[in-house]
């Protein structure tokens, strides 16, 4: 949902900076790697210690690399299958670090097994949501569905809540409840999105099998 509008806006904003980096000889792959490393540091160094505000600031700085590297590749005319694969793979690593950081906090000082479990569910469901689309496309299906909570929504909801919750350490009262609320929202939204994609793949697969005359249930398991 957010991808449709936010990507177009930030692409325009980041285009001059992308051109600047290309003139300095920086490659899109280097930006992808540096961005992922920065997100991991922000999530796995700051979040487990409860420093949500500063962790969110660090992550926000580096998370824009997800748009910047693609912009650079298009400007340079070097978009490739490898670049797309690397970007998608490292997106999963970055997402895992964010929700893993939350889980570590609640497993330790945060002292909430329930919220630790919710954070782990957010991590796992986000990976599976991405996998369903990739797997569906790999067997020739369009997977034509815009899910309720996709990657952009998961990150925006969780990081905005984490950043605001981090203001609790500066004496702002009541904001620490925002992160638990956000994690529950992301967990529920991810579950709905997973259901949307599974239903879509099932429908598209049935239509494709009917057109080709393939009996239902004849596919090999992976």
XYZ file of C-alpha atoms in Angstrom:
222
model
C 0.000 0.000 0.000
C 2.667 2.510 0.998
C 4.991 1.230 -1.733
C 2.791 2.676 -4.469
C 3.077 6.274 -3.255
C 6.139 6.453 -1.018
C 8.541 4.896 -3.516
C 7.663 7.412 -6.241
C 8.116 10.342 -3.844
C 11.416 9.233 -2.334
C 12.769 8.197 -5.740
C 12.399 11.795 -6.910
C 13.965 13.107 -3.702
C 16.932 10.717 -3.813
C 17.690 11.024 -7.543
C 20.215 13.906 -7.187
C 22.043 12.088 -4.370
C 22.117 8.885 -6.433
C 23.667 10.799 -9.325
C 26.241 12.311 -6.947
C 27.319 8.871 -5.685
C 27.626 7.544 -9.235
C 29.893 10.453 -10.157
C 32.084 9.513 -7.176
C 32.382 5.946 -8.441
C 30.164 4.300 -5.795
C 28.384 1.185 -7.077
C 24.741 0.279 -6.362
C 25.857 -3.027 -4.800
C 28.117 -1.156 -2.360
C 25.164 1.010 -1.294
C 23.047 -2.120 -0.789
C 25.695 -3.739 1.419
C 26.421 -0.592 3.442
C 22.715 0.073 3.949
C 22.075 -3.437 5.220
C 25.057 -3.266 7.566
C 23.818 0.047 8.960
C 20.334 -1.313 9.588
C 21.784 -4.352 11.353
C 23.941 -2.172 13.608
C 20.996 0.055 14.489
C 18.749 -2.909 15.228
C 21.097 -5.344 16.939
C 23.237 -2.872 18.890
C 20.649 -0.347 20.070
C 17.326 -2.228 20.260
C 18.421 -5.051 22.611
C 19.556 -2.354 25.068
C 16.233 -0.534 24.862
C 17.723 2.460 23.036
C 14.841 2.588 20.579
C 15.089 6.268 19.675
C 18.730 6.202 18.616
C 18.365 2.782 17.014
C 15.500 4.075 14.904
C 17.499 7.136 13.865
C 20.391 4.945 12.688
C 18.082 2.533 10.865
C 16.148 5.340 9.181
C 19.371 6.824 7.810
C 20.394 3.541 6.231
C 17.015 2.118 5.225
C 16.775 4.558 2.317
C 19.548 2.596 0.634
C 16.772 0.243 -0.478
C 15.540 3.001 -2.810
C 18.911 4.575 -3.502
C 20.641 1.514 -4.958
C 17.858 0.859 -7.472
C 17.818 4.517 -8.455
C 21.574 4.406 -9.049
C 21.316 1.244 -11.125
C 18.633 2.758 -13.355
C 20.562 5.994 -13.856
C 23.722 4.078 -14.734
C 21.826 1.647 -16.961
C 23.256 -1.328 -15.099
C 20.115 -2.919 -13.633
C 20.721 -6.662 -13.441
C 19.265 -9.890 -12.133
C 22.157 -10.108 -9.683
C 21.422 -6.660 -8.305
C 17.750 -7.499 -7.877
C 18.642 -10.777 -6.155
C 21.157 -9.125 -3.817
C 18.744 -6.326 -2.913
C 15.870 -8.706 -2.177
C 18.054 -11.083 -0.172
C 19.557 -8.350 1.991
C 16.097 -6.848 2.562
C 15.214 -10.102 4.344
C 18.407 -9.850 6.415
C 17.626 -6.270 7.426
C 14.025 -7.091 8.341
C 15.179 -10.042 10.409
C 17.614 -7.805 12.291
C 14.904 -5.234 13.131
C 12.433 -7.704 14.579
C 15.236 -9.804 16.025
C 16.375 -6.719 17.929
C 12.896 -6.269 19.353
C 12.769 -9.940 20.333
C 16.127 -9.705 22.114
C 14.922 -6.723 24.121
C 11.752 -8.462 25.279
C 13.615 -11.707 25.954
C 16.013 -9.789 28.224
C 15.524 -6.471 29.965
C 12.089 -5.928 28.429
C 10.978 -9.028 30.333
C 7.970 -10.097 28.275
C 7.846 -13.578 26.796
C 4.567 -12.720 25.071
C 5.996 -9.706 23.238
C 9.173 -11.637 22.452
C 6.968 -14.243 20.783
C 5.036 -11.551 18.898
C 8.287 -10.017 17.637
C 9.492 -13.438 16.476
C 6.149 -13.995 14.744
C 6.539 -10.631 12.974
C 10.012 -11.691 11.857
C 8.907 -15.104 10.602
C 5.652 -13.977 8.991
C 7.427 -11.174 7.162
C 9.854 -13.684 5.651
C 7.027 -16.022 4.662
C 4.974 -13.200 3.124
C 7.945 -12.356 0.910
C 8.544 -16.027 0.135
C 4.965 -16.639 -1.025
C 5.273 -13.954 -3.692
C 8.727 -15.087 -4.796
C 7.678 -18.741 -4.902
C 4.477 -17.962 -6.759
C 6.349 -15.940 -9.349
C 8.956 -18.692 -9.696
C 6.250 -21.118 -10.877
C 4.974 -18.639 -13.418
C 2.146 -16.935 -11.538
C 1.696 -13.148 -11.387
C 0.678 -13.099 -7.670
C -1.378 -10.010 -8.481
C -2.318 -8.808 -5.014
C -1.463 -5.780 -2.892
C -1.346 -7.093 0.653
C -2.637 -5.215 3.673
C 0.751 -5.023 5.406
C 3.734 -5.427 3.121
C 7.389 -4.637 3.820
C 7.027 -0.857 3.747
C 4.104 -0.942 6.159
C 5.877 -3.342 8.514
C 8.918 -1.102 8.718
C 7.071 2.207 8.976
C 4.666 1.016 11.682
C 7.331 -0.687 13.790
C 10.061 1.947 13.406
C 7.799 4.946 14.007
C 6.456 3.256 17.126
C 9.956 2.292 18.281
C 11.262 5.807 17.765
C 8.382 7.342 19.711
C 8.651 4.688 22.426
C 12.317 5.606 22.748
C 11.305 9.082 23.892
C 10.390 7.422 27.195
C 14.082 7.577 28.134
C 13.924 11.363 27.706
C 11.091 11.606 30.211
C 8.090 11.545 27.862
C 5.405 9.564 29.716
C 3.196 6.823 28.294
C 4.949 6.413 24.948
C 6.540 3.063 25.810
C 3.203 1.336 25.137
C 3.394 2.272 21.442
C 5.892 -0.430 20.472
C 3.869 -3.352 21.866
C 0.776 -2.001 20.107
C 2.699 -1.688 16.847
C 4.059 -5.231 17.077
C 0.561 -6.637 17.562
C -0.676 -4.594 14.579
C 2.183 -5.797 12.382
C 1.646 -9.409 13.485
C -2.080 -9.288 12.710
C -1.543 -7.426 9.439
C 1.154 -9.847 8.321
C -1.166 -12.773 9.005
C -3.896 -11.169 6.890
C -1.404 -10.407 4.115
C -0.143 -13.977 4.145
C -3.724 -15.192 3.796
C -4.318 -12.787 0.899
C -1.277 -14.054 -0.958
C -2.004 -17.721 -0.346
C -5.581 -17.300 -1.576
C -4.358 -15.392 -4.632
C -1.739 -18.015 -5.502
C -4.301 -20.801 -5.065
C -6.737 -19.040 -7.414
C -4.091 -18.198 -10.007
C -2.665 -21.725 -9.864
C -6.123 -23.249 -10.366
C -6.752 -20.980 -13.348
C -3.351 -21.777 -14.861
C -3.837 -25.523 -14.328
C -7.289 -25.370 -15.899
C -5.906 -23.623 -18.963
C -3.088 -26.137 -19.345
C -5.158 -29.196 -18.437
C -2.921 -30.072 -15.479
C -4.725 -32.071 -12.748
C -4.938 -30.308 -9.404
C -2.486 -31.504 -6.749
C 0.072 -32.817 -9.251
C 2.832 -30.357 -8.369
C 6.017 -31.524 -6.697
C 6.791 -30.380 -3.160
C 9.916 -28.302 -2.573
